[in-house]
Amino acid sequence: MALLIKNGTIATEESHYKADILVEDGKISSISKNIDKHSSVEKVINAEGSYIFPGFIDPHVHMSLPTPAGNSSDDFYTGSRAALFGGTTTIIDFVTPNRGQSILEALELRKKEAEDSIIDYSFHVSPVEFNETTAEEIIKCHDLGVKSFKIYMAYKDNIGLNDEELMKVLEVISGKTTGIATVHCELGDEVEKLRETFASEGKTQPLYHALSRPARTESEAVKKLIQMAEKTDCPIYIVHVSTSKSVEHIRAAQNEGLEVYAETCPHYLIFDSTKYGGLFVDSAPYVMSPPLRKKQDLQELWRALPEDVIQAIGTDHCPFMFAQKKTGEKDFRKIPNGCGGVEHRPALLFTYGVKNNKITIEKFIDLLSVMPAKIFGLHPAKGAIAEGSDADIVIWNPDKKSTISASKHHQNSDINIYENIKTVGAPEYVIKNGEIALKGKKIVNKTLKGRYLISV
Ligand code: URP
Ligand code: ZN
Ligand code: ZN
């Protein structure tokens, strides 16, 4: 079916302008000042007063992430559905093998699990050790269209790498692939010691989760990673950057010409560490790694967006039910780490960023769609309103007001860290691969099916 979108304001990373868009066979076939309705057009949408964005891409989500408190509470179906309600049409999740398991086997299993997604998806693939087959498997994954390899400098008990292993993985990515190392930067050993110390002193409240992961354990890891990336000439993408000192290291590396990209998350831009001051019920939902930081860190993160030091915003979507968080009521180390957000990222950034004049509409779309697509090899099929691109399109009402609440969100969780926050801006329509998927507050296409995306 052909679909004609008339009178909208197309926003790209460079400009915004009024034009009509013709969609045919799942792709954008034409963009022009005035496209007339012709006989094959089945549906016309009048987008007067709305922005037209490329579908948002969330480059950092964890659906059904296994933890000792049970899996994160959104699976690929519920999580992708929630994402769609906010205008997100592509997610990038993770393949995390068990040690001893083949990375390729883990990739195939995760692909099967993700078939429930109703939006398109891709993965960062994690080497969780460096054994005799790791290099070969990284290269094979890359040949199969995996661009991003995720490394954890924390969580060394099960998935994190030590420095020697990290170097080896960077050498393989740089020397044998055109991929990128996507890295969780925290000094794992130091964090572990602090956790043990606090617990042995009976300091077990959520506050000690934050105090056991002080800002320097992140920024020193960022600094160390950048040095390793420089030695190995490996492009890197640093996930969930939360501190001003990390931003400083990243800016310095970029100024030296290193290929360093950075991501932050809405929660680091909106909340600060005072959230850990209250009762368990109020503070446990904010237990995530890295933890929330000080007000001056938030200010520096906001500055880093228009300055292009941070190129992407992901959610690190990893929600839990409160009962799961409660397993750590007597010991912060047992609180599962993470929070939801896949549904709210566009409206939050539109409200706090665009409406507050902290970022332009062009920067907004760059951070939430264009750069995630470019960095992870999905552009220009994704992240672009251009002839030939996939017709993943958000028709965005810039004035629509909402209030976030767990009582009405679509994420599978009974808590929401953004509870009662008022947002401005919401999708009027979401078009996915040329089909109208969402209209207003309703999914109108019940047979939506996400596709696994190969990176280039
Ligand atoms: O707290 C978090 N971020 N949980 C998810 C896993 C990770 O480190 O990204
Ligand atoms: Zn992480
Ligand atoms: Zn994460």
Short mmCIF file of C-alpha atoms and ligand atoms in Angstrom, two decimals:
data_model
loop_
_atom_site.label_atom_id
_atom_site.label_comp_id
_atom_site.label_asym_id
_atom_site.label_seq_id
_atom_site.Cartn_x
_atom_site.Cartn_y
_atom_site.Cartn_z
CA MET A 1 0.00 0.00 0.00
CA ALA A 2 1.13 3.56 -0.65
CA LEU A 3 0.84 6.10 2.12
CA LEU A 4 1.09 9.85 1.69
CA ILE A 5 2.09 12.12 4.56
CA LYS A 6 1.29 15.74 3.80
CA ASN A 7 2.24 19.11 5.32
CA GLY A 8 4.54 17.84 8.08
CA THR A 9 7.83 19.43 9.13
CA ILE A 10 10.62 16.96 8.45
CA ALA A 11 13.40 17.17 11.03
CA THR A 12 16.83 15.80 10.23
CA GLU A 13 20.16 16.23 12.00
CA GLU A 14 20.88 19.22 9.76
CA SER A 15 17.66 21.15 9.32
CA HIS A 16 13.90 21.09 9.45
CA TYR A 17 11.64 21.91 6.54
CA LYS A 18 8.11 21.37 5.28
CA ALA A 19 7.58 18.65 2.69
CA ASP A 20 5.36 15.72 1.77
CA ILE A 21 6.49 12.10 1.97
CA LEU A 22 5.35 9.19 -0.15
CA VAL A 23 5.78 5.71 1.30
CA GLU A 24 5.67 2.64 -0.95
CA ASP A 25 6.61 -0.99 -0.31
CA GLY A 26 7.95 -0.26 3.17
CA LYS A 27 10.34 2.46 1.99
CA ILE A 28 10.28 6.21 1.57
CA SER A 29 9.92 6.57 -2.18
CA SER A 30 9.65 10.31 -2.54
CA ILE A 31 10.06 13.54 -0.59
CA SER A 32 8.93 16.74 -2.21
CA LYS A 33 7.31 20.10 -1.49
CA ASN A 34 3.98 18.97 -2.86
CA ILE A 35 3.09 15.39 -3.73
CA ASP A 36 -0.37 14.86 -5.18
CA LYS A 37 -2.48 11.91 -4.18
CA HIS A 38 -2.38 9.41 -7.02
CA SER A 39 -4.42 6.28 -7.61
CA SER A 40 -2.20 3.86 -5.67
CA VAL A 41 -2.30 5.99 -2.50
CA GLU A 42 -4.57 4.24 -0.03
CA LYS A 43 -4.14 6.54 2.90
CA VAL A 44 -3.30 10.22 3.36
CA ILE A 45 -2.19 11.60 6.73
CA ASN A 46 -2.34 15.35 7.24
CA ALA A 47 0.66 16.10 9.46
CA GLU A 48 0.16 19.87 9.61
CA GLY A 49 1.67 21.16 12.87
CA SER A 50 3.64 17.96 13.51
CA TYR A 51 7.28 17.04 13.15
CA ILE A 52 8.28 14.09 11.02
CA PHE A 53 11.16 12.18 12.56
CA PRO A 54 12.94 8.99 11.52
CA GLY A 55 11.87 6.24 13.95
CA PHE A 56 13.79 6.53 17.19
CA ILE A 57 16.53 4.00 17.86
CA ASP A 58 17.34 2.96 21.40
CA PRO A 59 20.91 1.67 21.29
CA HIS A 60 20.92 0.22 24.81
CA VAL A 61 18.17 -2.06 26.15
CA HIS A 62 18.16 -5.26 28.21
CA MET A 63 15.03 -7.34 27.64
CA SER A 64 14.74 -10.45 29.85
CA LEU A 65 18.18 -9.88 31.33
CA PRO A 66 18.93 -12.79 33.70
CA THR A 67 19.82 -11.71 37.26
CA PRO A 68 19.74 -13.54 40.62
CA ALA A 69 16.45 -11.71 41.31
CA GLY A 70 14.94 -13.09 38.10
CA ASN A 71 14.94 -11.70 34.59
CA SER A 72 14.44 -8.00 33.93
CA SER A 73 10.68 -7.74 33.70
CA ASP A 74 10.22 -6.71 30.06
CA ASP A 75 10.65 -9.44 27.50
CA PHE A 76 11.07 -8.68 23.79
CA TYR A 77 7.32 -8.48 23.25
CA THR A 78 6.37 -6.23 26.16
CA GLY A 79 9.52 -4.13 25.88
CA SER A 80 9.26 -3.57 22.14
CA ARG A 81 5.57 -2.74 22.51
CA ALA A 82 6.37 -0.15 25.17
CA ALA A 83 9.11 1.24 22.93
CA LEU A 84 6.66 1.64 20.05
CA PHE A 85 4.26 3.64 22.22
CA GLY A 86 7.03 6.22 22.63
CA GLY A 87 8.02 6.29 18.95
CA THR A 88 10.98 3.91 19.09
CA THR A 89 11.07 1.59 16.08
CA THR A 90 14.47 -0.07 16.57
CA ILE A 91 16.23 -1.39 19.67
CA ILE A 92 19.73 -2.71 20.18
CA ASP A 93 19.88 -5.36 22.89
CA PHE A 94 22.70 -7.66 23.99
CA VAL A 95 24.02 -11.17 23.49
CA THR A 96 25.71 -12.25 26.71
CA PRO A 97 26.98 -15.83 26.57
CA ASN A 98 27.78 -17.86 29.66
CA ARG A 99 31.49 -18.40 30.13
CA GLY A 100 32.39 -21.55 28.23
CA GLN A 101 29.47 -21.12 25.82
CA SER A 102 30.11 -20.37 22.15
CA ILE A 103 29.42 -16.73 21.30
CA LEU A 104 27.88 -17.78 18.00
CA GLU A 105 25.54 -20.21 19.72
CA ALA A 106 24.51 -17.47 22.18
CA LEU A 107 23.83 -15.15 19.24
CA GLU A 108 21.56 -17.70 17.58
CA LEU A 109 19.66 -18.34 20.84
CA ARG A 110 19.20 -14.62 21.47
CA LYS A 111 17.94 -14.11 17.91
CA LYS A 112 15.26 -16.73 18.59
CA GLU A 113 14.27 -15.04 21.84
CA ALA A 114 14.02 -11.67 20.10
CA GLU A 115 11.61 -12.97 17.46
CA ASP A 116 8.81 -11.80 19.80
CA SER A 117 9.84 -8.19 19.22
CA ILE A 118 7.31 -6.13 17.29
CA ILE A 119 9.96 -3.58 16.27
CA ASP A 120 13.29 -4.10 14.51
CA TYR A 121 16.28 -5.14 16.57
CA SER A 122 19.96 -5.80 16.57
CA PHE A 123 22.55 -6.78 19.17
CA HIS A 124 25.80 -5.85 20.81
CA VAL A 125 27.63 -9.14 21.26
CA SER A 126 29.73 -9.72 24.40
CA PRO A 127 32.96 -11.64 24.66
CA VAL A 128 32.83 -12.51 28.38
CA GLU A 129 36.27 -14.17 28.46
CA PHE A 130 39.22 -14.51 26.11
CA ASN A 131 39.86 -18.16 25.31
CA GLU A 132 41.37 -19.96 22.31
CA THR A 133 38.23 -19.47 20.16
CA THR A 134 37.23 -15.92 21.17
CA ALA A 135 39.11 -14.11 18.38
CA GLU A 136 37.75 -16.45 15.74
CA GLU A 137 34.21 -16.10 17.07
CA ILE A 138 34.40 -12.30 17.10
CA ILE A 139 35.46 -12.38 13.45
CA LYS A 140 32.68 -14.83 12.54
CA CYS A 141 30.05 -12.68 14.30
CA HIS A 142 31.37 -9.69 12.40
CA ASP A 143 31.10 -11.61 9.10
CA LEU A 144 27.46 -12.30 10.03
CA GLY A 145 26.72 -8.59 10.37
CA VAL A 146 27.52 -7.83 14.01
CA LYS A 147 29.20 -4.47 14.34
CA SER A 148 29.33 -3.87 18.09
CA PHE A 149 31.14 -5.95 20.71
CA LYS A 150 30.18 -5.18 24.29
CA ILE A 151 32.75 -5.36 27.04
CA TYR A 152 32.13 -4.98 30.76
CA MET A 153 34.93 -3.60 32.94
CA ALA A 154 32.71 -4.31 35.99
CA TYR A 155 30.82 -7.49 36.94
CA LYS A 156 34.08 -9.45 36.72
CA ASP A 157 32.62 -12.45 38.58
CA ASN A 158 30.64 -13.54 35.57
CA ILE A 159 30.77 -11.34 32.47
CA GLY A 160 33.48 -8.69 33.01
CA LEU A 161 36.94 -8.82 31.44
CA ASN A 162 40.26 -8.08 33.12
CA ASP A 163 42.65 -5.58 31.51
CA GLU A 164 44.64 -8.21 29.66
CA GLU A 165 41.52 -9.77 28.15
CA LEU A 166 40.14 -6.34 27.32
CA MET A 167 43.30 -5.45 25.41
CA LYS A 168 43.11 -8.68 23.44
CA VAL A 169 39.49 -8.07 22.47
CA LEU A 170 40.28 -4.49 21.39
CA GLU A 171 43.17 -5.81 19.28
CA VAL A 172 40.89 -8.29 17.51
CA ILE A 173 38.12 -5.75 16.89
CA SER A 174 40.59 -3.22 15.58
CA GLY A 175 42.84 -5.56 13.63
CA LYS A 176 40.36 -8.02 12.16
CA THR A 177 37.00 -6.23 11.86
CA THR A 178 35.43 -2.89 11.03
CA GLY A 179 33.53 -3.10 14.32
CA ILE A 180 33.45 -1.06 17.48
CA ALA A 181 34.02 -1.87 21.15
CA THR A 182 31.03 -0.83 23.24
CA VAL A 183 32.16 -0.58 26.85
CA HIS A 184 30.66 -0.42 30.34
CA CYS A 185 33.32 1.60 32.20
CA GLU A 186 33.64 1.02 35.94
CA LEU A 187 36.73 -0.18 37.81
CA GLY A 188 35.24 -3.53 38.76
CA ASP A 189 37.81 -4.58 41.39
CA GLU A 190 37.60 -1.31 43.27
CA VAL A 191 33.80 -1.33 43.23
CA GLU A 192 33.80 -4.92 44.51
CA LYS A 193 36.06 -3.99 47.45
CA LEU A 194 33.85 -1.07 48.42
CA ARG A 195 30.74 -3.23 48.26
CA GLU A 196 32.32 -5.82 50.53
CA THR A 197 33.53 -3.17 52.99
CA PHE A 198 30.13 -1.47 53.29
CA ALA A 199 28.33 -4.78 53.66
CA SER A 200 30.75 -5.99 56.35
CA GLU A 201 30.10 -2.75 58.27
CA GLY A 202 26.37 -3.38 58.13
CA LYS A 203 25.82 -0.53 55.66
CA THR A 204 23.20 -2.24 53.58
CA GLN A 205 20.79 0.45 52.37
CA PRO A 206 20.49 1.48 48.68
CA LEU A 207 22.59 4.57 49.43
CA TYR A 208 25.61 2.26 49.74
CA HIS A 209 25.05 0.98 46.23
CA ALA A 210 25.80 4.53 45.08
CA LEU A 211 28.66 5.08 47.54
CA SER A 212 30.34 1.85 46.45
CA ARG A 213 30.46 3.13 42.86
CA PRO A 214 31.90 6.63 43.29
CA ALA A 215 32.38 8.91 40.27
CA ARG A 216 36.08 8.22 40.02
CA THR A 217 35.50 4.45 39.56
CA GLU A 218 33.75 5.39 36.33
CA SER A 219 36.00 8.20 35.11
CA GLU A 220 39.22 6.29 35.85
CA ALA A 221 37.85 3.34 33.89
CA VAL A 222 37.00 5.71 31.02
CA LYS A 223 40.54 7.08 31.11
CA LYS A 224 42.07 3.60 31.16
CA LEU A 225 39.87 2.41 28.29
CA ILE A 226 40.77 5.43 26.18
CA GLN A 227 44.48 4.69 26.68
CA MET A 228 43.91 1.10 25.61
CA ALA A 229 41.86 2.19 22.61
CA GLU A 230 44.65 4.54 21.58
CA LYS A 231 47.26 1.76 21.85
CA THR A 232 45.17 -0.67 19.82
CA ASP A 233 43.66 1.90 17.45
CA CYS A 234 40.20 0.57 18.29
CA PRO A 235 37.02 2.67 17.90
CA ILE A 236 35.07 2.77 21.15
CA TYR A 237 31.53 3.64 22.29
CA ILE A 238 31.24 4.31 26.01
CA VAL A 239 27.81 3.46 27.38
CA HIS A 240 25.88 5.22 30.13
CA VAL A 241 28.34 8.04 30.83
CA SER A 242 27.31 9.73 34.07
CA THR A 243 30.14 11.91 35.39
CA SER A 244 31.65 15.25 34.43
CA LYS A 245 35.17 13.84 34.70
CA SER A 246 34.31 11.08 32.21
CA VAL A 247 33.06 13.78 29.84
CA GLU A 248 36.38 15.60 30.29
CA HIS A 249 38.39 12.49 29.35
CA ILE A 250 36.15 11.78 26.36
CA ARG A 251 36.39 15.37 25.11
CA ALA A 252 40.20 15.30 25.39
CA ALA A 253 40.38 12.00 23.46
CA GLN A 254 38.10 13.31 20.72
CA ASN A 255 40.19 16.48 20.47
CA GLU A 256 43.23 14.29 19.90
CA GLY A 257 41.42 12.69 16.99
CA LEU A 258 40.56 9.33 18.57
CA GLU A 259 37.38 7.58 17.44
CA VAL A 260 35.53 7.76 20.75
CA TYR A 261 31.74 7.94 20.97
CA ALA A 262 29.73 8.37 24.13
CA GLU A 263 26.20 7.70 25.31
CA THR A 264 24.29 8.95 28.29
CA CYS A 265 20.79 8.07 29.52
CA PRO A 266 17.75 10.17 30.44
CA HIS A 267 18.05 9.26 34.14
CA TYR A 268 21.56 10.75 34.37
CA LEU A 269 20.29 13.97 32.78
CA ILE A 270 17.23 14.32 35.00
CA PHE A 271 17.93 12.91 38.48
CA ASP A 272 20.75 13.33 40.97
CA SER A 273 22.07 11.26 43.85
CA THR A 274 19.69 12.78 46.40
CA LYS A 275 17.31 10.03 45.23
CA TYR A 276 19.29 7.61 47.42
CA GLY A 277 18.54 9.53 50.60
CA GLY A 278 15.08 8.17 51.38
CA LEU A 279 13.41 4.93 52.40
CA PHE A 280 14.09 1.65 50.60
CA VAL A 281 10.79 1.87 48.72
CA ASP A 282 11.73 5.27 47.30
CA SER A 283 15.42 4.71 46.62
CA ALA A 284 15.64 1.08 45.41
CA PRO A 285 14.05 1.86 42.01
CA TYR A 286 17.04 4.15 41.33
CA VAL A 287 19.59 1.40 41.96
CA MET A 288 21.36 1.17 38.64
CA SER A 289 24.99 1.09 37.57
CA PRO A 290 26.55 3.57 37.36
CA PRO A 291 24.44 5.30 40.02
CA LEU A 292 22.93 8.78 39.81
CA ARG A 293 25.47 11.56 40.30
CA LYS A 294 25.75 15.13 41.60
CA LYS A 295 23.98 18.19 40.16
CA GLN A 296 27.19 19.49 38.57
CA ASP A 297 27.58 16.19 36.70
CA LEU A 298 24.11 16.66 35.24
CA GLN A 299 25.03 20.15 34.07
CA GLU A 300 28.17 18.86 32.38
CA LEU A 301 26.25 16.06 30.65
CA TRP A 302 23.75 18.55 29.26
CA ARG A 303 26.62 20.73 28.00
CA ALA A 304 28.22 17.72 26.31
CA LEU A 305 25.19 17.18 24.07
CA PRO A 306 25.26 20.34 21.93
CA GLU A 307 29.07 20.25 22.01
CA ASP A 308 28.90 16.81 20.39
CA VAL A 309 31.06 15.15 23.05
CA ILE A 310 28.15 12.77 23.70
CA GLN A 311 26.63 11.49 20.46
CA ALA A 312 23.82 9.18 21.59
CA ILE A 313 21.16 8.76 24.25
CA GLY A 314 20.12 5.23 25.16
CA THR A 315 17.91 4.18 28.02
CA ASP A 316 19.79 1.17 29.44
CA HIS A 317 16.21 -0.08 29.72
CA CYS A 318 16.31 -2.82 32.36
CA PRO A 319 13.11 -2.70 34.43
CA PHE A 320 12.19 -4.84 37.41
CA MET A 321 9.11 -5.38 39.51
CA PHE A 322 9.29 -3.87 42.97
CA ALA A 323 9.20 -7.39 44.47
CA GLN A 324 12.45 -8.08 42.59
CA LYS A 325 14.04 -4.90 43.92
CA LYS A 326 12.85 -5.95 47.38
CA THR A 327 15.09 -9.02 47.39
CA GLY A 328 17.81 -6.54 48.33
CA GLU A 329 15.95 -4.93 51.19
CA LYS A 330 18.51 -6.18 53.70
CA ASP A 331 21.54 -6.03 51.40
CA PHE A 332 21.96 -3.48 48.61
CA ARG A 333 24.16 -5.98 46.71
CA LYS A 334 21.08 -8.10 46.06
CA ILE A 335 18.99 -5.29 44.53
CA PRO A 336 18.83 -5.99 40.79
CA ASN A 337 20.47 -3.11 38.92
CA GLY A 338 18.46 -1.19 36.37
CA CYS A 339 15.37 0.82 35.55
CA GLY A 340 12.89 1.15 32.71
CA GLY A 341 12.67 3.98 30.21
CA VAL A 342 12.41 2.66 26.65
CA GLU A 343 8.92 4.13 26.34
CA HIS A 344 9.75 7.58 27.66
CA ARG A 345 13.14 8.57 26.23
CA PRO A 346 11.78 10.62 23.28
CA ALA A 347 9.21 12.55 25.34
CA LEU A 348 11.71 13.13 28.17
CA LEU A 349 14.39 14.48 25.86
CA PHE A 350 11.87 16.55 23.95
CA THR A 351 10.60 18.05 27.22
CA TYR A 352 13.86 18.54 29.14
CA GLY A 353 16.03 19.12 26.09
CA VAL A 354 14.18 20.76 23.21
CA LYS A 355 11.46 22.60 25.14
CA ASN A 356 14.04 23.83 27.69
CA ASN A 357 16.28 25.08 24.87
CA LYS A 358 19.14 22.82 25.90
CA ILE A 359 19.25 21.08 22.52
CA THR A 360 17.85 21.93 19.10
CA ILE A 361 15.34 19.78 17.30
CA GLU A 362 18.19 18.72 14.96
CA LYS A 363 20.35 17.62 17.90
CA PHE A 364 17.39 15.77 19.40
CA ILE A 365 16.96 13.65 16.30
CA ASP A 366 20.72 13.22 15.94
CA LEU A 367 21.02 11.83 19.50
CA LEU A 368 17.95 9.62 19.44
CA SER A 369 18.07 8.23 15.94
CA VAL A 370 20.70 9.38 13.43
CA MET A 371 23.87 8.76 15.43
CA PRO A 372 22.79 5.42 16.92
CA ALA A 373 22.08 4.31 13.34
CA LYS A 374 25.39 5.62 12.02
CA ILE A 375 27.59 4.33 14.85
CA PHE A 376 26.07 0.84 14.76
CA GLY A 377 25.99 0.37 10.99
CA LEU A 378 22.23 0.73 10.43
CA HIS A 379 22.29 4.00 8.48
CA PRO A 380 20.83 5.04 6.02
CA ALA A 381 18.18 2.30 6.13
CA LYS A 382 17.45 3.51 9.67
CA GLY A 383 17.90 6.96 11.20
CA ALA A 384 17.06 8.90 8.06
CA ILE A 385 14.08 10.52 6.39
CA ALA A 386 15.43 10.07 2.88
CA GLU A 387 14.35 8.48 -0.37
CA GLY A 388 15.20 4.77 -0.20
CA SER A 389 15.32 4.59 3.60
CA ASP A 390 13.05 2.25 5.57
CA ALA A 391 9.73 3.94 6.21
CA ASP A 392 10.11 4.01 10.00
CA ILE A 393 8.51 7.36 10.65
CA VAL A 394 7.25 9.18 13.73
CA ILE A 395 4.66 11.91 13.28
CA TRP A 396 5.23 13.90 16.43
CA ASN A 397 2.81 16.28 18.06
CA PRO A 398 5.07 18.83 19.76
CA ASP A 399 2.34 20.13 22.08
CA LYS A 400 0.79 16.96 23.45
CA LYS A 401 0.98 16.86 27.24
CA SER A 402 1.25 13.66 29.31
CA THR A 403 2.11 12.57 32.81
CA ILE A 404 4.23 9.46 33.24
CA SER A 405 2.87 6.84 35.60
CA ALA A 406 3.39 3.13 36.23
CA SER A 407 -0.41 2.88 36.34
CA LYS A 408 -0.66 3.58 32.62
CA HIS A 409 2.74 2.94 31.07
CA HIS A 410 3.24 -0.06 28.79
CA GLN A 411 6.48 -1.32 30.33
CA ASN A 412 6.03 -4.52 32.30
CA SER A 413 6.84 -3.09 35.71
CA ASP A 414 4.88 -1.84 38.68
CA ILE A 415 7.38 0.97 39.27
CA ASN A 416 8.54 3.87 37.13
CA ILE A 417 11.43 6.13 38.12
CA TYR A 418 9.76 8.94 36.13
CA GLU A 419 6.49 8.66 38.06
CA ASN A 420 4.47 11.92 37.91
CA ILE A 421 6.87 13.66 35.55
CA LYS A 422 4.99 15.82 33.07
CA THR A 423 6.10 15.64 29.46
CA VAL A 424 5.32 17.65 26.35
CA GLY A 425 5.44 15.99 22.93
CA ALA A 426 4.23 12.56 21.86
CA PRO A 427 3.80 10.48 18.73
CA GLU A 428 0.55 11.00 16.85
CA TYR A 429 1.40 8.18 14.45
CA VAL A 430 4.23 5.68 14.30
CA ILE A 431 4.85 4.07 10.93
CA LYS A 432 7.00 0.97 10.90
CA ASN A 433 8.36 -0.44 7.66
CA GLY A 434 5.68 1.46 5.76
CA GLU A 435 2.69 0.32 7.85
CA ILE A 436 0.81 2.45 10.34
CA ALA A 437 1.70 0.73 13.61
CA LEU A 438 0.45 3.21 16.20
CA LYS A 439 -2.22 5.88 16.02
CA GLY A 440 -2.70 8.11 19.04
CA LYS A 441 -2.65 5.82 22.02
CA LYS A 442 -3.48 2.62 20.15
CA ILE A 443 -1.53 -0.01 18.29
CA VAL A 444 -3.56 -0.35 15.12
CA ASN A 445 -1.64 -3.16 13.48
CA LYS A 446 -1.94 -6.39 15.45
CA THR A 447 0.42 -8.39 13.25
CA LEU A 448 3.55 -6.33 13.74
CA LYS A 449 6.76 -8.29 13.52
CA GLY A 450 10.25 -6.99 14.19
CA ARG A 451 13.15 -7.91 11.94
CA TYR A 452 16.71 -8.76 12.90
CA LEU A 453 19.00 -6.12 11.43
CA ILE A 454 22.38 -6.84 9.91
CA SER A 455 24.88 -4.04 10.39
CA VAL A 456 27.08 -2.76 7.57
O1 URP B 1 22.10 -0.95 36.15
C1 URP B 1 22.23 -1.33 34.99
N1 URP B 1 22.81 -0.51 34.15
N2 URP B 1 21.78 -2.54 34.61
C2 URP B 1 21.91 -3.13 33.35
C3 URP B 1 23.26 -3.69 33.06
C4 URP B 1 24.27 -2.64 32.69
O2 URP B 1 25.25 -2.47 33.38
O3 URP B 1 24.11 -1.96 31.68
ZN ZN B 2 26.29 -1.22 31.85
ZN ZN B 3 23.15 -1.71 30.12
#
